[in-house]
């Protein structure tokens, strides 16, 4: 799912960049592409297979969804039975399970958990440091016109920066998954992801006058860091909420903190750029 999400981001960045470049200076129409992509995603949700509701909430499951979107029961007798009897048996099991739904943890027990606080603040400060760097990078590569508007030649550079980052996120997703399966713990991967931000900022400062190719190459680190953190996010949420029935609650709560960090990063980072310059903003990140 994450891989195809990154593929979609690449396509969206390519189409939006093309629209902005072709319609320049009316670059605001590139958001039509992004909005259309969001509408298409909403429309596609009705084709998603319905999984095990207890599994989705972090509770014990009896059967799951296989790769073809069919129910896959853990009982071999049911699996080998005819389709009608298997369906009836599964429905009886589901009704029984709904009647004895395990007790769910309270909201306060989730929000006050030390692990929840650490997860939310870690993600908040990562995105608070990281989000503004792409804006600064685009400004350094393309520059602005005298009236403050974006130069036309900056548009393909910014689009390429996003695509490089998303491609690297796809690579990081596969690499992180393989490393996790091979026995790597969560902590080393998260540390690697967090360290990409200061290294990336230092390279941009060092290469700010070296040329666009050097600056664009730093997006590899953005993809690596963001890809690892994106991959680890649901895994860490599952670790914290296993058996509580509050997976979706913490997933949305922590994602809100991550988004808040990114929003404040763009706001405060650009204020620093206006008053103190690009280097100061990167040092702050």
Coordinates of C-alpha atoms in Angstrom, one line a residue:
X1 CA 0.0 0.0 0.0
X2 CA 2.8 2.4 0.9
X3 CA 4.7 1.6 -2.3
X4 CA 1.7 2.4 -4.5
X5 CA 1.0 5.5 -2.5
X6 CA 4.5 6.7 -3.4
X7 CA 3.9 5.8 -7.0
X8 CA 0.7 7.9 -7.0
X9 CA 2.6 10.8 -5.4
X10 CA 5.2 10.6 -8.3
X11 CA 2.5 10.7 -10.9
X12 CA 0.6 13.5 -9.2
X13 CA 3.8 15.6 -8.9
X14 CA 4.6 15.0 -12.5
X15 CA 1.1 16.0 -13.7
X16 CA 0.9 19.0 -11.4
X17 CA 4.4 20.2 -12.4
X18 CA 3.5 19.8 -16.1
X19 CA 0.2 21.7 -15.6
X20 CA 1.9 24.5 -13.7
X21 CA 4.7 24.9 -16.3
X22 CA 2.3 24.8 -19.2
X23 CA -0.2 27.3 -17.6
X24 CA 2.5 29.6 -16.2
X25 CA 2.0 32.2 -14.6
X26 CA -1.4 30.7 -13.6
X27 CA 0.3 28.0 -11.5
X28 CA -2.7 27.8 -9.2
X29 CA -4.4 25.4 -11.6
X30 CA -1.9 22.7 -10.7
X31 CA -4.1 22.2 -7.6
X32 CA -6.9 21.0 -9.9
X33 CA -4.7 17.9 -10.6
X34 CA -4.1 17.3 -6.9
X35 CA -7.8 17.8 -6.1
X36 CA -8.8 15.4 -8.9
X37 CA -6.4 12.8 -7.5
X38 CA -8.0 13.1 -4.1
X39 CA -11.5 12.6 -5.5
X40 CA -10.3 9.6 -7.5
X41 CA -8.9 8.1 -4.2
X42 CA -12.2 8.7 -2.4
X43 CA -14.1 7.0 -5.2
X44 CA -11.7 4.0 -5.2
X45 CA -12.4 3.2 -1.5
X46 CA -15.7 1.4 -2.3
X47 CA -13.6 -1.3 -4.1
X48 CA -11.5 -2.1 -1.0
X49 CA -12.2 -5.5 0.5
X50 CA -13.6 -5.6 4.0
X51 CA -11.2 -7.1 6.4
X52 CA -11.5 -8.6 9.9
X53 CA -12.9 -5.7 12.1
X54 CA -11.3 -7.1 15.2
X55 CA -7.9 -7.5 13.5
X56 CA -8.3 -3.9 12.2
X57 CA -8.7 -2.6 15.7
X58 CA -5.8 -4.6 17.1
X59 CA -7.8 -7.4 18.7
X60 CA -7.6 -11.1 18.1
X61 CA -9.0 -12.4 14.8
X62 CA -10.6 -15.6 13.6
X63 CA -10.3 -15.2 9.9
X64 CA -8.7 -12.7 7.5
X65 CA -8.8 -11.6 3.9
X66 CA -6.5 -13.3 1.4
X67 CA -4.8 -11.7 -1.6
X68 CA -7.9 -12.3 -3.8
X69 CA -10.1 -10.4 -1.3
X70 CA -11.9 -13.5 0.0
X71 CA -12.4 -14.6 3.6
X72 CA -9.7 -17.0 4.8
X73 CA -10.8 -18.9 7.9
X74 CA -8.4 -20.5 10.4
X75 CA -10.7 -23.5 10.8
X76 CA -9.7 -26.2 8.2
X77 CA -13.1 -27.9 8.5
X78 CA -14.8 -24.7 7.5
X79 CA -12.3 -24.1 4.8
X80 CA -12.9 -27.6 3.3
X81 CA -16.7 -27.3 3.5
X82 CA -19.0 -26.2 0.8
X83 CA -19.3 -22.5 0.1
X84 CA -22.8 -22.2 1.6
X85 CA -22.1 -24.1 4.8
X86 CA -18.8 -22.3 5.2
X87 CA -20.5 -19.0 4.9
X88 CA -23.2 -19.9 7.4
X89 CA -20.6 -21.2 9.9
X90 CA -18.5 -18.0 9.4
X91 CA -21.5 -15.9 10.0
X92 CA -22.3 -17.8 13.2
X93 CA -18.8 -17.3 14.4
X94 CA -18.9 -13.6 13.6
X95 CA -22.2 -13.1 15.5
X96 CA -20.7 -14.9 18.4
X97 CA -17.6 -12.8 18.4
X98 CA -19.7 -9.6 18.2
X99 CA -21.6 -10.8 21.3
X100 CA -18.4 -11.2 23.3
X101 CA -16.4 -8.3 22.0
X102 CA -13.3 -7.9 24.2
X103 CA -13.3 -4.8 26.5
X104 CA -11.7 -1.8 24.8
X105 CA -9.2 0.4 26.5
X106 CA -10.3 3.9 27.4
X107 CA -9.3 6.9 25.4
X108 CA -7.4 8.3 28.4
X109 CA -5.4 5.1 28.9
X110 CA -4.2 5.5 25.2
X111 CA -3.5 9.2 25.3
X112 CA -1.7 9.1 28.6
X113 CA 0.5 6.2 27.7
X114 CA 4.2 7.2 27.8
X115 CA 4.7 5.4 24.5
X116 CA 2.0 7.3 22.8
X117 CA 3.5 10.6 24.0
X118 CA 7.0 9.6 22.8
X119 CA 5.6 8.5 19.4
X120 CA 3.6 11.7 18.8
X121 CA 6.4 14.0 19.9
X122 CA 9.0 12.2 17.9
X123 CA 6.9 12.4 14.7
X124 CA 5.9 16.0 15.4
X125 CA 9.5 17.2 15.7
X126 CA 10.7 15.1 12.8
X127 CA 8.1 16.7 10.5
X128 CA 8.6 20.1 12.2
X129 CA 12.3 19.9 11.1
X130 CA 11.8 18.2 7.8
X131 CA 8.8 19.8 6.0
X132 CA 10.3 23.3 5.4
X133 CA 13.5 22.0 3.9
X134 CA 11.8 21.2 0.6
X135 CA 10.5 24.8 0.3
X136 CA 13.9 26.2 1.0
X137 CA 15.5 23.8 -1.5
X138 CA 13.1 24.9 -4.2
X139 CA 13.8 28.6 -3.5
X140 CA 17.6 27.9 -3.6
X141 CA 17.3 26.0 -6.9
X142 CA 14.8 28.2 -8.8
X143 CA 14.7 31.5 -7.0
X144 CA 11.9 34.0 -7.2
X145 CA 11.0 36.8 -9.6
X146 CA 11.2 40.4 -8.4
X147 CA 7.5 40.4 -7.4
X148 CA 8.1 37.3 -5.2
X149 CA 6.4 34.8 -7.6
X150 CA 8.1 31.6 -8.5
X151 CA 10.2 31.5 -11.6
X152 CA 9.1 29.3 -14.4
X153 CA 12.3 27.3 -14.5
X154 CA 11.9 26.5 -10.8
X155 CA 8.7 24.5 -11.4
X156 CA 10.3 21.4 -13.1
X157 CA 13.1 21.4 -10.5
X158 CA 10.6 21.4 -7.6
X159 CA 8.6 18.6 -9.4
X160 CA 11.8 16.6 -9.9
X161 CA 12.7 17.1 -6.2
X162 CA 9.4 15.6 -5.1
X163 CA 9.7 12.7 -7.6
X164 CA 13.3 11.9 -6.4
X165 CA 12.1 11.9 -2.8
X166 CA 9.1 9.7 -3.6
X167 CA 11.1 7.2 -5.5
X168 CA 13.6 7.0 -2.7
X169 CA 10.7 6.5 -0.2
X170 CA 9.6 3.5 -2.3
X171 CA 13.1 2.1 -2.0
X172 CA 13.2 2.8 1.7
X173 CA 9.9 1.1 2.2
X174 CA 11.2 -2.2 0.7
X175 CA 14.5 -1.9 2.4
X176 CA 13.0 -1.2 5.8
X177 CA 10.5 -4.1 5.4
X178 CA 13.4 -6.5 4.5
X179 CA 15.5 -5.2 7.4
X180 CA 12.6 -5.7 9.8
X181 CA 12.0 -9.2 8.7
X182 CA 15.7 -10.0 9.0
X183 CA 15.7 -9.1 12.7
X184 CA 16.4 -5.4 12.8
X185 CA 14.6 -3.7 15.6
X186 CA 12.5 -0.5 15.4
X187 CA 15.0 1.7 17.1
X188 CA 17.9 1.5 14.7
X189 CA 15.7 2.2 11.7
X190 CA 14.0 5.2 13.4
X191 CA 17.4 6.6 14.4
X192 CA 18.6 6.3 10.7
X193 CA 15.4 8.1 9.6
X194 CA 15.8 10.9 12.1
X195 CA 19.5 11.5 11.3
X196 CA 18.8 12.1 7.6
X197 CA 17.4 15.6 8.4
X198 CA 20.5 17.2 10.0
X199 CA 22.7 15.6 7.4
X200 CA 20.5 16.8 4.5
X201 CA 20.4 20.4 5.9
X202 CA 24.2 20.4 6.3
X203 CA 24.7 19.3 2.7
X204 CA 22.3 21.9 1.4
X205 CA 24.1 24.6 3.2
X206 CA 27.4 23.3 2.0
X207 CA 26.2 23.0 -1.6
X208 CA 23.9 26.0 -1.8
X209 CA 26.1 27.6 -4.5
X210 CA 27.4 24.3 -6.1
X211 CA 24.6 24.0 -8.6
X212 CA 21.1 22.5 -9.0
X213 CA 22.3 18.9 -9.5
X214 CA 24.0 18.9 -6.1
X215 CA 21.0 20.4 -4.3
X216 CA 18.6 18.0 -6.1
X217 CA 20.7 15.0 -4.9
X218 CA 19.9 15.8 -1.3
X219 CA 16.3 14.7 -1.9
X220 CA 17.6 11.1 -1.7
X221 CA 18.0 11.7 2.1
X222 CA 14.5 13.2 2.3
X223 CA 13.1 10.0 0.7
X224 CA 15.2 7.8 2.9
X225 CA 14.1 9.5 6.2
X226 CA 10.5 10.1 5.3
X227 CA 10.2 6.6 3.8
X228 CA 11.5 4.9 6.9
X229 CA 9.3 7.0 9.3
X230 CA 6.2 6.4 7.1
X231 CA 6.9 2.7 7.1
X232 CA 7.5 2.5 10.9
X233 CA 4.5 4.6 11.8
X234 CA 1.7 2.0 11.6
X235 CA 4.1 -0.7 13.0
X236 CA 4.8 1.5 16.1
X237 CA 1.1 2.3 16.5
X238 CA 0.3 -1.5 16.4
X239 CA 3.0 -2.1 19.0
X240 CA 1.5 0.5 21.4
X241 CA -2.2 -0.5 20.9
X242 CA -2.0 -4.3 20.5
X243 CA -5.0 -5.8 22.3
X244 CA -6.5 -2.4 23.2
X245 CA -8.9 -2.1 20.2
X246 CA -7.7 1.5 19.7
X247 CA -5.4 1.1 16.7
X248 CA -7.3 3.5 14.4
X249 CA -7.7 6.0 17.2
X250 CA -3.9 6.3 17.8
X251 CA -3.2 6.1 14.1
X252 CA -5.3 9.2 13.5
X253 CA -4.2 11.0 16.7
X254 CA -0.5 10.5 15.9
X255 CA -1.0 11.5 12.3
X256 CA -2.6 14.7 13.4
X257 CA 0.5 15.5 15.5
X258 CA 2.7 14.7 12.5
X259 CA 0.7 17.0 10.2
X260 CA 0.7 19.8 12.8
X261 CA 4.5 19.6 12.9
X262 CA 4.7 19.8 9.1
X263 CA 2.3 22.8 9.0
X264 CA 4.2 24.8 11.7
X265 CA 7.5 23.9 9.9
X266 CA 6.3 25.5 6.7
X267 CA 4.9 28.6 8.5
X268 CA 7.8 29.3 10.9
X269 CA 10.5 28.2 8.5
X270 CA 9.4 30.7 5.8
X271 CA 9.1 33.5 8.4
X272 CA 12.8 32.8 9.3
X273 CA 13.7 32.8 5.6
X274 CA 12.1 36.2 5.1
X275 CA 13.8 37.7 8.2
X276 CA 17.1 35.9 8.5
X277 CA 17.7 34.0 5.2
X278 CA 17.7 30.4 3.9
X279 CA 20.8 29.3 5.9
X280 CA 19.3 30.4 9.2
X281 CA 16.1 28.5 8.4
X282 CA 18.1 25.3 7.5
X283 CA 20.2 25.6 10.7
X284 CA 16.9 25.8 12.6
X285 CA 15.7 22.6 11.0

